[in-house]
XYZ file of C-alpha atoms in Angstrom:
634
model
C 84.992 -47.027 13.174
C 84.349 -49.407 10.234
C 83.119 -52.920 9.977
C 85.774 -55.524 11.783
C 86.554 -56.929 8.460
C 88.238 -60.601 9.625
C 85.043 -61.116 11.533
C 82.756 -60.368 8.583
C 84.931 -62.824 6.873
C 84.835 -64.948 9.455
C 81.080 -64.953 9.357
C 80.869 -65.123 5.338
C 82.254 -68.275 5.567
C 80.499 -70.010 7.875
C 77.330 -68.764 6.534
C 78.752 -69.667 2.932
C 79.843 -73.514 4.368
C 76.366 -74.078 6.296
C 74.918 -73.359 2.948
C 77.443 -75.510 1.208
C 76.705 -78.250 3.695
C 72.772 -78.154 3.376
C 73.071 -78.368 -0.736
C 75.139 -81.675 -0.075
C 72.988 -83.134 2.504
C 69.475 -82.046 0.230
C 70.513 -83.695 -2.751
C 71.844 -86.702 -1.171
C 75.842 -86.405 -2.234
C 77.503 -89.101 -0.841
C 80.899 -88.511 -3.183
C 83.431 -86.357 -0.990
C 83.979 -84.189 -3.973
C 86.491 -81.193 -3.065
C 85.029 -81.244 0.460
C 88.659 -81.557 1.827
C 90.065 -78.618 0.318
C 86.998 -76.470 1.160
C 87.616 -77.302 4.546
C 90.805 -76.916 4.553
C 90.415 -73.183 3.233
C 88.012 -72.421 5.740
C 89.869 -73.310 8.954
C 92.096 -70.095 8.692
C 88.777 -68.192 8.820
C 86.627 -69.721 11.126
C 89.597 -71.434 13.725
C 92.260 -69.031 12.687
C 92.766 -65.364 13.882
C 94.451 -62.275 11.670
C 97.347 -61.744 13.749
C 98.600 -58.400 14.612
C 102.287 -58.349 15.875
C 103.640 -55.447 17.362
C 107.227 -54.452 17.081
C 109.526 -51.916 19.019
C 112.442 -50.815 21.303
C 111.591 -51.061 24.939
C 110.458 -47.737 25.385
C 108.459 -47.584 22.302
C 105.676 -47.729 24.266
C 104.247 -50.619 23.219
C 102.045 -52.276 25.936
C 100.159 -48.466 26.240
C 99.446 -48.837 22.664
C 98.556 -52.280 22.913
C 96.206 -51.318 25.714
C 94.285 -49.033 23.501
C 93.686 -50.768 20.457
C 92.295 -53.337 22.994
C 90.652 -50.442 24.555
C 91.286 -51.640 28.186
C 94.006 -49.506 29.802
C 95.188 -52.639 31.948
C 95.723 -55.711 29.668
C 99.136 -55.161 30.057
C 101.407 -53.765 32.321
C 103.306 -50.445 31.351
C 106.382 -48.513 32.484
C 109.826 -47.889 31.855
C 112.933 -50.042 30.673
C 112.032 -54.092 30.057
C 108.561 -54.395 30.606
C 108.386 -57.987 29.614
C 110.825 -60.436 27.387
C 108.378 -63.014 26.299
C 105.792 -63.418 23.254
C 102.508 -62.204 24.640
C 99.405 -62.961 22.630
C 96.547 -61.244 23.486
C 92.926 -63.505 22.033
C 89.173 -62.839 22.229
C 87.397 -65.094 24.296
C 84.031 -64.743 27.068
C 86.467 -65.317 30.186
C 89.642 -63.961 31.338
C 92.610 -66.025 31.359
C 95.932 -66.144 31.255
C 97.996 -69.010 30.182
C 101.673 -69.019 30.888
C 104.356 -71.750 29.622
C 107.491 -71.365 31.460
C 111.489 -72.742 30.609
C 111.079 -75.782 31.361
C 107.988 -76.516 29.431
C 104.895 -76.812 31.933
C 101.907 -74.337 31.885
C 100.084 -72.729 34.532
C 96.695 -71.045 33.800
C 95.080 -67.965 35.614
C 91.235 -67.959 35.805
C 89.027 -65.349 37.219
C 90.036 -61.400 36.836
C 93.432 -61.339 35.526
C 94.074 -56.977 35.908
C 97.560 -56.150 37.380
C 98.778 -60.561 37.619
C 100.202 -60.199 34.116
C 102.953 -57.980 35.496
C 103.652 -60.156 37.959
C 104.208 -63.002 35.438
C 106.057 -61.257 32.734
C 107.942 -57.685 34.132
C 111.562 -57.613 34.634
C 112.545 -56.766 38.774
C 114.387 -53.024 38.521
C 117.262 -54.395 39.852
C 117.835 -56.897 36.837
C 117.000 -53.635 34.663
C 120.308 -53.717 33.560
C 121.227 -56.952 31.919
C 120.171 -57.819 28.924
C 117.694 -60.069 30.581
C 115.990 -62.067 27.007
C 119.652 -63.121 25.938
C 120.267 -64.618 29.305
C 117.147 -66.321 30.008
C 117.534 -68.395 26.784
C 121.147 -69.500 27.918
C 119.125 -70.636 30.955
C 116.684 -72.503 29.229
C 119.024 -74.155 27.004
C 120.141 -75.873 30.334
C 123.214 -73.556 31.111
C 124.780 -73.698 34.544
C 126.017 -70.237 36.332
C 130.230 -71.251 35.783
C 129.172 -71.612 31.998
C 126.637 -68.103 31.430
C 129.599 -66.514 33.504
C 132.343 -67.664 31.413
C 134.353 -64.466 30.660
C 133.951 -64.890 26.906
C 130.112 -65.605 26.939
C 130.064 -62.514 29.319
C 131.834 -59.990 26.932
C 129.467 -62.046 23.610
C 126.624 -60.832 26.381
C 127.979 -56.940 26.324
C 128.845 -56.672 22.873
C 125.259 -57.776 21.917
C 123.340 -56.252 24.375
C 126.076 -52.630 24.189
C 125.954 -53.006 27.916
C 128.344 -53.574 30.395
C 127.578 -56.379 32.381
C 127.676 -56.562 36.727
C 129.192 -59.857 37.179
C 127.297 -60.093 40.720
C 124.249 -59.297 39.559
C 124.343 -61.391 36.666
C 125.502 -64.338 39.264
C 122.401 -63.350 41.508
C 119.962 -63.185 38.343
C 121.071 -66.838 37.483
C 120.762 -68.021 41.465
C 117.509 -67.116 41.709
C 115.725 -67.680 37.624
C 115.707 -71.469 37.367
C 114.315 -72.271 33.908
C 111.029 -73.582 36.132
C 110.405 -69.872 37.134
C 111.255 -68.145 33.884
C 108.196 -67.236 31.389
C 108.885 -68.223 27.831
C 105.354 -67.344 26.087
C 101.750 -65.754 27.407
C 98.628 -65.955 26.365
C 95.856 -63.992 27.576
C 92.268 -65.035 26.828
C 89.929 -61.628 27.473
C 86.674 -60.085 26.693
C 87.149 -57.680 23.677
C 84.921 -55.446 21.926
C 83.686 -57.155 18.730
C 85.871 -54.747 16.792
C 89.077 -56.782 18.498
C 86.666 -60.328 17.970
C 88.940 -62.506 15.589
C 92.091 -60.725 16.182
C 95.440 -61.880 17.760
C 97.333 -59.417 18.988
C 100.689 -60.349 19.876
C 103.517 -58.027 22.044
C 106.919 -59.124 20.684
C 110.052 -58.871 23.370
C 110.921 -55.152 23.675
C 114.919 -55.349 21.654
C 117.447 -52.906 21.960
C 118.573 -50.154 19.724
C 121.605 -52.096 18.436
C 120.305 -55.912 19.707
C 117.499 -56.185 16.713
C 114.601 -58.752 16.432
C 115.986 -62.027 18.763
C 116.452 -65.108 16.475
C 112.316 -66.298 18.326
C 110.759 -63.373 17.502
C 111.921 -63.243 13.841
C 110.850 -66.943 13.233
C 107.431 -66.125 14.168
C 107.080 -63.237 12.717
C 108.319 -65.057 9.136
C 106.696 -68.781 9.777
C 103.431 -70.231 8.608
C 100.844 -71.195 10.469
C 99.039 -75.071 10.618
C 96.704 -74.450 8.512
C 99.695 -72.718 5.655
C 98.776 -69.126 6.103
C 101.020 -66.679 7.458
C 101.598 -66.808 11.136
C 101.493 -63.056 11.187
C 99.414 -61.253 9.235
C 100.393 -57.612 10.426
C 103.364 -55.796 11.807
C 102.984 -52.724 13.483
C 106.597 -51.540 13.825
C 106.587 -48.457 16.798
C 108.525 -45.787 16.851
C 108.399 -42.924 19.510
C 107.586 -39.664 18.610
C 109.499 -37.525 21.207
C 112.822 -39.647 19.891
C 115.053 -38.248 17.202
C 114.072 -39.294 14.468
C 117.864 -38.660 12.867
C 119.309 -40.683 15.520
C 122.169 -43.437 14.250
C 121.175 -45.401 16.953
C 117.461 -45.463 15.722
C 118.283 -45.728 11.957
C 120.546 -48.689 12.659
C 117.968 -50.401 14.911
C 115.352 -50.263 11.724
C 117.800 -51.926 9.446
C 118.758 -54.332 11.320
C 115.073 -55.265 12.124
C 114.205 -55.366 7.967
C 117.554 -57.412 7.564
C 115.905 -60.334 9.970
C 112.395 -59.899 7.996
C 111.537 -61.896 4.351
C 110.354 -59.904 2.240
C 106.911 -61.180 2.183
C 107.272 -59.806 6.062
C 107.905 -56.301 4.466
C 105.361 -56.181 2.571
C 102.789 -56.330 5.741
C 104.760 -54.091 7.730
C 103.078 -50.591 9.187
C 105.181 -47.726 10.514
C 103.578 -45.949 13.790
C 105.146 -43.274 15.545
C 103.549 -42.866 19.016
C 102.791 -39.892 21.625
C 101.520 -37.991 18.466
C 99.871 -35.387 21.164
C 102.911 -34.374 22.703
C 104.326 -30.865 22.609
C 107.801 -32.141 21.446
C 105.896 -33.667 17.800
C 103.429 -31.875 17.777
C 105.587 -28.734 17.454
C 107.517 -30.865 14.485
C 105.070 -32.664 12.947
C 105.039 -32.107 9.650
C 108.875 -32.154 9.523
C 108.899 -35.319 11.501
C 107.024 -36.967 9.249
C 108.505 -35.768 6.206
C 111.227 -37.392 7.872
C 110.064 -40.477 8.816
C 108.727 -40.949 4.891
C 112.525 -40.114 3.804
C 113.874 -42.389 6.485
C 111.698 -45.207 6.780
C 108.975 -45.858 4.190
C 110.553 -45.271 1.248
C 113.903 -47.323 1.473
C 112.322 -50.225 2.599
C 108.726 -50.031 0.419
C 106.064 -49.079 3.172
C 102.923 -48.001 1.352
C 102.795 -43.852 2.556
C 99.476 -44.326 3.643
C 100.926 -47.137 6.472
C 102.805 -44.343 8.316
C 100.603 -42.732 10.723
C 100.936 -41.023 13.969
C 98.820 -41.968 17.061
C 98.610 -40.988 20.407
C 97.884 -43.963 23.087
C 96.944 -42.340 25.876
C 94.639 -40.013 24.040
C 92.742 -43.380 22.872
C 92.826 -44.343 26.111
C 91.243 -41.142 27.512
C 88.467 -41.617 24.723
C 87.397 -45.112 25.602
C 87.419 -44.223 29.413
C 85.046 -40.768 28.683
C 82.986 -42.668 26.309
C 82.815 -45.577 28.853
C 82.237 -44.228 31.739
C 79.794 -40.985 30.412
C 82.720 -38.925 32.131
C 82.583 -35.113 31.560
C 86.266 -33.962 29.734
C 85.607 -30.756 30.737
C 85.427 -31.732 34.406
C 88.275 -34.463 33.871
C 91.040 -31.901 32.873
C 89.972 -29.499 36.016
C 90.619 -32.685 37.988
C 93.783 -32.805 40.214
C 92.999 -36.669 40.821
C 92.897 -39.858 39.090
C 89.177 -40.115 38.065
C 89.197 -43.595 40.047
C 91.526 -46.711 41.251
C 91.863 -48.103 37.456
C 94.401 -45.392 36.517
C 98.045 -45.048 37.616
C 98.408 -41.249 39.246
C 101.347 -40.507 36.793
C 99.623 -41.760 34.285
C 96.823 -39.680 34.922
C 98.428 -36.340 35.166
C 99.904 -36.710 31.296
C 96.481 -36.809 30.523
C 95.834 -34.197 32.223
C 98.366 -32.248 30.874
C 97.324 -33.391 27.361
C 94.015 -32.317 28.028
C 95.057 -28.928 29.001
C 97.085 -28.478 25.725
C 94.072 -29.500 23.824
C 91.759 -26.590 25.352
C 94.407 -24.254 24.332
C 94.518 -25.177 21.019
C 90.413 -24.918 20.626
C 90.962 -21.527 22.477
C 93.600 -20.148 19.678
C 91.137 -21.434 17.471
C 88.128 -19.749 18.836
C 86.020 -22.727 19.704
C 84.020 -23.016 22.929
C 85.573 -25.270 25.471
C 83.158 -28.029 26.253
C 83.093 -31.848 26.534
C 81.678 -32.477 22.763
C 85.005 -30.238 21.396
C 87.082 -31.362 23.716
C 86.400 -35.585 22.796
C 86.543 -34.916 19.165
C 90.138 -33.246 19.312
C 91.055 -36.212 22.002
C 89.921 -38.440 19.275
C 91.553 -36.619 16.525
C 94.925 -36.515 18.669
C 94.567 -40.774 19.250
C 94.171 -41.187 15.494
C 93.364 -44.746 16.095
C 90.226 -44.467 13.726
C 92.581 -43.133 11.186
C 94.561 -46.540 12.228
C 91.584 -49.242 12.424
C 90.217 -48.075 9.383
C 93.938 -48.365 7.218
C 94.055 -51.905 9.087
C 90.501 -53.232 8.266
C 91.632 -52.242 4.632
C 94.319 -54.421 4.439
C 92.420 -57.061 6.155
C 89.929 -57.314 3.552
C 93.038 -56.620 0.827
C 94.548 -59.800 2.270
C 91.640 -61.926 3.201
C 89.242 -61.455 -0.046
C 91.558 -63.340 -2.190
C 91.266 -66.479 0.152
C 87.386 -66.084 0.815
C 87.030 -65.580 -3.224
C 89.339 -68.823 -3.918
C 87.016 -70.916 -1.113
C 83.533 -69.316 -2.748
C 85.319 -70.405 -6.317
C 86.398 -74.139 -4.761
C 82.593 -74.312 -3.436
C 81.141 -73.412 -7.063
C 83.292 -75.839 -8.671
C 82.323 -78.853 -5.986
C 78.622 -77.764 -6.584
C 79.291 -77.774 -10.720
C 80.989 -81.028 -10.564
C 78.352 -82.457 -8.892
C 76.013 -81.072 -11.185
C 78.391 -82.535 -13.854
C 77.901 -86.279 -12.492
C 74.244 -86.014 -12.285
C 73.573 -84.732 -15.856
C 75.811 -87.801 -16.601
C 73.994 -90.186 -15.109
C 70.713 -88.626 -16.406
C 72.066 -89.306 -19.479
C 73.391 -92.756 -19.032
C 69.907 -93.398 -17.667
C 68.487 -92.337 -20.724
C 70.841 -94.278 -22.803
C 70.159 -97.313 -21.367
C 66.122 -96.364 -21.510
C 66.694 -95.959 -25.244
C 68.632 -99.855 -25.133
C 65.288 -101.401 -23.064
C 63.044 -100.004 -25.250
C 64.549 -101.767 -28.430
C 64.780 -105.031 -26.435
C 61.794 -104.760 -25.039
C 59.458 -107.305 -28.201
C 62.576 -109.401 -27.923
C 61.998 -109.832 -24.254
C 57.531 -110.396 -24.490
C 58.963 -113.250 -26.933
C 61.283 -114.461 -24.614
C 58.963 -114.812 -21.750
C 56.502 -116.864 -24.255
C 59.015 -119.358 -24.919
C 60.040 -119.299 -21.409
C 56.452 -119.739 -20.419
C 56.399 -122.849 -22.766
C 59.496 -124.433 -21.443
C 58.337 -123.900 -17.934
C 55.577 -125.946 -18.459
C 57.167 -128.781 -19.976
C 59.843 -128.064 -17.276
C 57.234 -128.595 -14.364
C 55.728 -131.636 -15.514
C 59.162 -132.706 -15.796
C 59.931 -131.840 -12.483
C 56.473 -132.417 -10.537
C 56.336 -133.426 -6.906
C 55.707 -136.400 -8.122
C 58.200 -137.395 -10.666
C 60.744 -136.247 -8.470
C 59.630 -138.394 -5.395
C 59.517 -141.047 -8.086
C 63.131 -140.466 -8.368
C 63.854 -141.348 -4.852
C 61.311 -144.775 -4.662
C 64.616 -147.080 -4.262
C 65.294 -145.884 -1.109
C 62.215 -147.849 0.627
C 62.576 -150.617 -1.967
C 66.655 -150.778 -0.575
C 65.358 -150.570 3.319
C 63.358 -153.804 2.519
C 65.441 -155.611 0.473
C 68.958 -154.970 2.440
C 68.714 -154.032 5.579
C 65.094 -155.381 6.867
C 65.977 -158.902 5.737
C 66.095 -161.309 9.040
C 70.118 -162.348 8.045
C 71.230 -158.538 7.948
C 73.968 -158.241 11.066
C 75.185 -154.810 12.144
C 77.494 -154.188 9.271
C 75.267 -155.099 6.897
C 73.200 -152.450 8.091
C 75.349 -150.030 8.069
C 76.809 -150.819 5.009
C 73.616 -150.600 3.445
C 72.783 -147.453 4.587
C 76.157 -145.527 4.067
C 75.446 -147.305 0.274
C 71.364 -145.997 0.408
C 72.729 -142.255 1.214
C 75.708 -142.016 -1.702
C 73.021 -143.485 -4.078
C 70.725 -140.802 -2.541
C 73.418 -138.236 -3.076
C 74.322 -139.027 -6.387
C 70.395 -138.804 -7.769
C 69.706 -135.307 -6.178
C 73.262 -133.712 -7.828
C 72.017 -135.494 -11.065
C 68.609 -134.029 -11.014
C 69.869 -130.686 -10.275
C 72.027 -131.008 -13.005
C 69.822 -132.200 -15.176
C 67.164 -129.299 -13.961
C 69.939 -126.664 -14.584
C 70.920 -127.278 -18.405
C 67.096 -127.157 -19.059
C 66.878 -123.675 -17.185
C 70.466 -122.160 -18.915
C 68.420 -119.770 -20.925
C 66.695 -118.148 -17.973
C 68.544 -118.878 -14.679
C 71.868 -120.378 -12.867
C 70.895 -123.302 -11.508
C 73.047 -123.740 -7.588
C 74.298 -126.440 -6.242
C 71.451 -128.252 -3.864
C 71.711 -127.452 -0.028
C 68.962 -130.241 1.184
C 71.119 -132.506 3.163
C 70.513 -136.424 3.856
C 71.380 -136.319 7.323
C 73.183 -139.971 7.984
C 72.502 -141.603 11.007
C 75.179 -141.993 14.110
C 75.201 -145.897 14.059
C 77.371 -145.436 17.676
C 74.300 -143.977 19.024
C 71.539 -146.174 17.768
C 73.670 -148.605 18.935
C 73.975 -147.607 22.677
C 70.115 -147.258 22.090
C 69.716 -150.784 21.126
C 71.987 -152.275 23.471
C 70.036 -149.844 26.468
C 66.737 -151.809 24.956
C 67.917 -155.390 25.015
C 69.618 -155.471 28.417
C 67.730 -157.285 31.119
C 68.934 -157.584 35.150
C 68.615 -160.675 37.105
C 69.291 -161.111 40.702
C 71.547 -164.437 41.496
C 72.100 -166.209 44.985
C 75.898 -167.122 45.749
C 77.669 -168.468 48.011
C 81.967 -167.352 49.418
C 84.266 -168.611 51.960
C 84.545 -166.628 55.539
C 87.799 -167.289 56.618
C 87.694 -168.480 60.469
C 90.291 -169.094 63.373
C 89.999 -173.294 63.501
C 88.177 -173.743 60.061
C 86.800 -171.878 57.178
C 83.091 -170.786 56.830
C 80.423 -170.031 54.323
C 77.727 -167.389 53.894
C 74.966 -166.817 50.913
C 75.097 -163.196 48.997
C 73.152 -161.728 46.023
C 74.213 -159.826 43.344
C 73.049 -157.838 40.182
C 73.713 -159.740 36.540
C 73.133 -157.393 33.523
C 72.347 -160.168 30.207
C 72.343 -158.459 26.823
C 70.044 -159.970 24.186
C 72.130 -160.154 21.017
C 68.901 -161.146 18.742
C 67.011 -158.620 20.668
C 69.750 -156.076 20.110
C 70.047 -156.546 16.230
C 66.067 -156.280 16.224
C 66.125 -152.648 17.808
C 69.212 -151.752 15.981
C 67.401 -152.873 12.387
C 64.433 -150.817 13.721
C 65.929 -147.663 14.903
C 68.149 -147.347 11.939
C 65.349 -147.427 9.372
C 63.448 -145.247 11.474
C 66.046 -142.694 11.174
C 66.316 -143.325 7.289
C 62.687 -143.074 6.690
C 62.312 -139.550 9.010
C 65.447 -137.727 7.044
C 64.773 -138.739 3.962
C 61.259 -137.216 4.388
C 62.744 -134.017 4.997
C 65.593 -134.194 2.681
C 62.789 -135.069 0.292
C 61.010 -131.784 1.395
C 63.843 -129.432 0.857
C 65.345 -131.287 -2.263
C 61.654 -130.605 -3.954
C 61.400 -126.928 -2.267
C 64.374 -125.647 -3.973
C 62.979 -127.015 -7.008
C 59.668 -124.756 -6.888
C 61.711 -122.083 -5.978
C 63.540 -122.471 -9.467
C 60.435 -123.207 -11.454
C 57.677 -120.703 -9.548
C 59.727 -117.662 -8.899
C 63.268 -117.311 -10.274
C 62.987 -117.938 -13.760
C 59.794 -116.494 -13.679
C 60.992 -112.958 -11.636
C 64.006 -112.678 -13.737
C 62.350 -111.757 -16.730
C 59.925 -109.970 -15.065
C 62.014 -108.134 -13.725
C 63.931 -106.961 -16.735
C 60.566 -105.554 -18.587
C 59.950 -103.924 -15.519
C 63.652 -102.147 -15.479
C 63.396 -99.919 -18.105
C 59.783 -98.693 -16.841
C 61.635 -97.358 -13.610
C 64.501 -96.010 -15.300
C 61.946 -93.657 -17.646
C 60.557 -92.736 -14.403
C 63.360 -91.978 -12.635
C 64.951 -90.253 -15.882
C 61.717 -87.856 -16.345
């Protein structure tokens, strides 16, 4: 069989993103670029599935062909009349699972070995094989009581849909015991393929009736788009059975009305495959039947002629098993039994039978009857290679336009970033060019700059700037260490001492800042003149000049025939007012003299800073530029 095609895709892409991802992260791109839409291309491939949804009557046959284009006879349970009525989608994953969401919305989920539960889930009961079970299941859902699904009018809409007469007492007992809780809406079965299935969604649509058509559900999925904007369904295999007539009204009605509920982007994905291609009844009319088929069904409606193709499941079937199992065909068809427990008895003897034709055919054709004959004419009578290899075809048909437009999207991220850094080489180099021709302009800057900074230091020495500041000590002596100062003279003094204070630094740093224009931005001063909290110094003061004394007194004792008197002592606190003002005078200036020392300090450290490093650095700086630019540039 050839390559799986999606999963070479699938592959491509995330080889062709890892790449992608490893030229951003080298070259250090921060800009997002068309990252988004690259990602956004790339989901369907490496999150996304192609989707193969099959399509047929009831007894088309279509969980046996499912089963061997899985290539496990018992993904899905097979037999007669309604099989199952919900969407089934069958999923590659390393565990077996199946998830079920039922009518009334919750989910159950089967781990562990899931052979033979499916049926369980999904198949209609025998005695419900009558009713047109998928139309009355959604009247349940919808929240319909019995009286109202029973209604004679909803009852005859039921027949003429359905063509079926309806048994009002089984329909009643159907309803009793289906609450929407119990009824299965949609399947999904997680399961172990072979990496030829890897990638692939296969999905088993509600078996219809000749007359019924595609149900409104079915027909929306097959025509919607998916999250990511791609096609929910990729493929339809539409299956017809090969022992029907192909002439039949019935039959020819059924197809039209299924290509009246397609779009026609839906018919254009569409393959025609007749089934139980190794049975006597086609086999005898083959070529006729096909001839047919091509008249009936793939020219009116478009199909490509190479789309229609015959198959045989249970030949497939037989092949994987033999192949499998290293089982001898030979010894298979003299078998009466099943080969083991895996295969249904009736089942079984088909094959059988099929096997038997197939050694009279090599017979009429002379050929020795042994297992390596009899596998390749099992294999040509399945014709699924024939079938996987048309499919793979289309997959890369379809999918190489969207891998080509996300390769193209990556090229022109990688160009555009390309783009930008040419541009900024070439800005670079612009601005190089600039440098260069201001680069005398700037070595006679920095001489005059180197002049002014000297006058500019000696203007603004340590010293000259304490100078600045001497009235503060000659202000402590003269205002607030005179013996008549009170309290508010001393504070008055001081608030006065710190706004003078204030006022000189904001003056020298203006002062400082129109002689530095050329070269710097002078700031605003942080040092701070911390003033002092007179309410505290004065607590201090009063703690200082408080002295206790102890006094003798005497009181009255009251008595029965005459008062009486008794001696007690007692604690007296005496402030010293002169003392007071002494410690409050000395604590203040204390406080003065400490922060203006360190205001002093600050004031003349952000005045070094200005003078030793930022005028000088900022021309620097600038010669310096353009020789890292060149650098950078080259």
């Amino acid at each position: 069989m050839k390559q799986n095609q999606f999963l070479y895709y699938r592959r491509s892409v995330m080889k062709v993103l890892e790449e992608y991802y490893a030229v951003r992260k080298k070259n250090n791109v921060k800009d997002k670029g068309l990252s988004a839409s690259i990602e956004r291309k790339a989901v369907p491939f490496v999150n996304g599935y192609f989707t193969l949804a099959i399509v047929g009557k009831m007894s088309a046959g279509k969980s046996t062909f499912i089963n061997a284009f899985l290539g496990n006879k018992n993904i899905l349970p097979t037999g007669h009349f309604q099989t199952t009525c919900v969407l089934t989608k069958i999923e590659y994953s390393e565990k077996e699972s199946i998830e079920v969401i039922y009518g009334d919305g919750h989910k159950e989920t089967i781990n562990g070995n899931i052979s033979g539960k499916l049926g369980k889930l999904v198949a209609i009961e025998d005695q419900y094989s009558s009713l047109p079970v998928n139309d009355i299941n959604k009247l349940i859902i919808k929240g319909w009581n019995k009286s109202k699904i029973c209604d004679p009018k909803i009852v005859k809409g039921l027949e003429a849909t359905s063509r079926r007469e309806i048994n009002r007492q089984l329909l009643e007992q159907y309803i009793d015991s289906h609450p929407k809780s119990k009824i299965t809406k949609e399947v999904t079965i997680k399961y172990p393929l072979q990496e030829e299935c890897e990638g692939w969604r296969i999905v088993d649509t509600p078996g219809v009736e000749a007359v019924g058509g595609i149900d409104m559900e079915t027909m929306e999925f097959l025509t919607a788009q998916n999250e990511y904007g791609c096609n929910n369904v990729d493929a339809i295999i539409f299956l017809h059975k090969g022992t029907d007539n192909i002439e039949d009204k019935s039959v020819n009605d059924f197809v039209k009305d299924v290509f009246k509920s397609l779009s026609e982007d839906a018919k254009k994905r569409i393959f025609f495959v007749v089934t139980n291609a190794a049975d006597d009844t086609f086999q005898n009319i083959e070529e006729e039947y096909m001839r047919k088929a091509k008249a009936l069904f793939v020219e009116p409606y478009g199909i490509k002629e190479e789309r229609l193709i015959p198959i045989d499941s249970l030949m497939e079937i037989l092949n994987r098993y033999a192949v499998a199992e290293g089982k001898d065909t030979v010894s298979l068809m003299k078998s009466k039994n099943a080969p083991d427990s895996s295969w249904d008895e009736k089942v079984w003897t088909i094959c059988r039978s099929l096997l038997r034709d197939i050694r009279d055919t090599l017979e009429d054709a002379n050929k020795n009857i042994n297992n390596e004959n009899l596998l390749a004419m099992v294999r040509d009578w399945s014709n699924f290679d024939k079938l996987r290899e048309i499919l793979n075809e289309f997959v890369k048909s379809e999918k190489i336009n969207a891998y080509n437009d996300l390769v193209q999207t990556i090229r022109e991220d990688i160009k555009q970033c390309i783009d930008h850094r040419k541009n900024d080489i070439a800005l670079l180099q612009k601005g190089i060019q600039e440098m260069q021709g201001q680069e005398d302009a700037l070595k006679d800057a920095q001489l005059d700059m180197n002049n002014t900074l000297n006058t500019i230091r000696r203007k603004f020495s340590k010293e000259t700037v304490a100078e600045e500041f001497n009235f503060i000590e000659q202000r402590i002596n003269s205002h607030i260490l005179v013996s008549d100062a009170t309290f508010k003279d001393i504070q008055r003094e001081t608030i006065n001492l710190y706004d003078s204070a204030d006022a000189k630094k904001n003056s020298l740093f203006t002062e400082m800042g129109e002689e530095f224009h050329k070269f710097v931005q002078v700031e605003t001063s942080k040092a701070f003149f911390k003033r002092p909290d007179f309410e505290s110094i004065e607590k201090q003061a009063t703690n200082a000049a408080t002295e206790t004394r102890t006094e003798t007194r005497t009181r009255t004792i009251p008595g029965i025939c005459c008062d009486d008197h008794e001696e007690y002592t007692v604690n007296v606190t005496d402030v010293d007012n002169s003392k007071k003002l002494k410690e409050f005078k000395t604590m203040s200036v204390r406080h003065i003299r400490q922060e203006y020392n360190k205001f002093k300090e600050d004031m003349q450290e952000e005045v070094d800073f200005y003078i030793n490093l930022k005028s000088a650095s900022n021309l620097n700086g600038n010669l310096n530029c353009s020789k890292e630019l060149e650098h950078y540039a080259s």
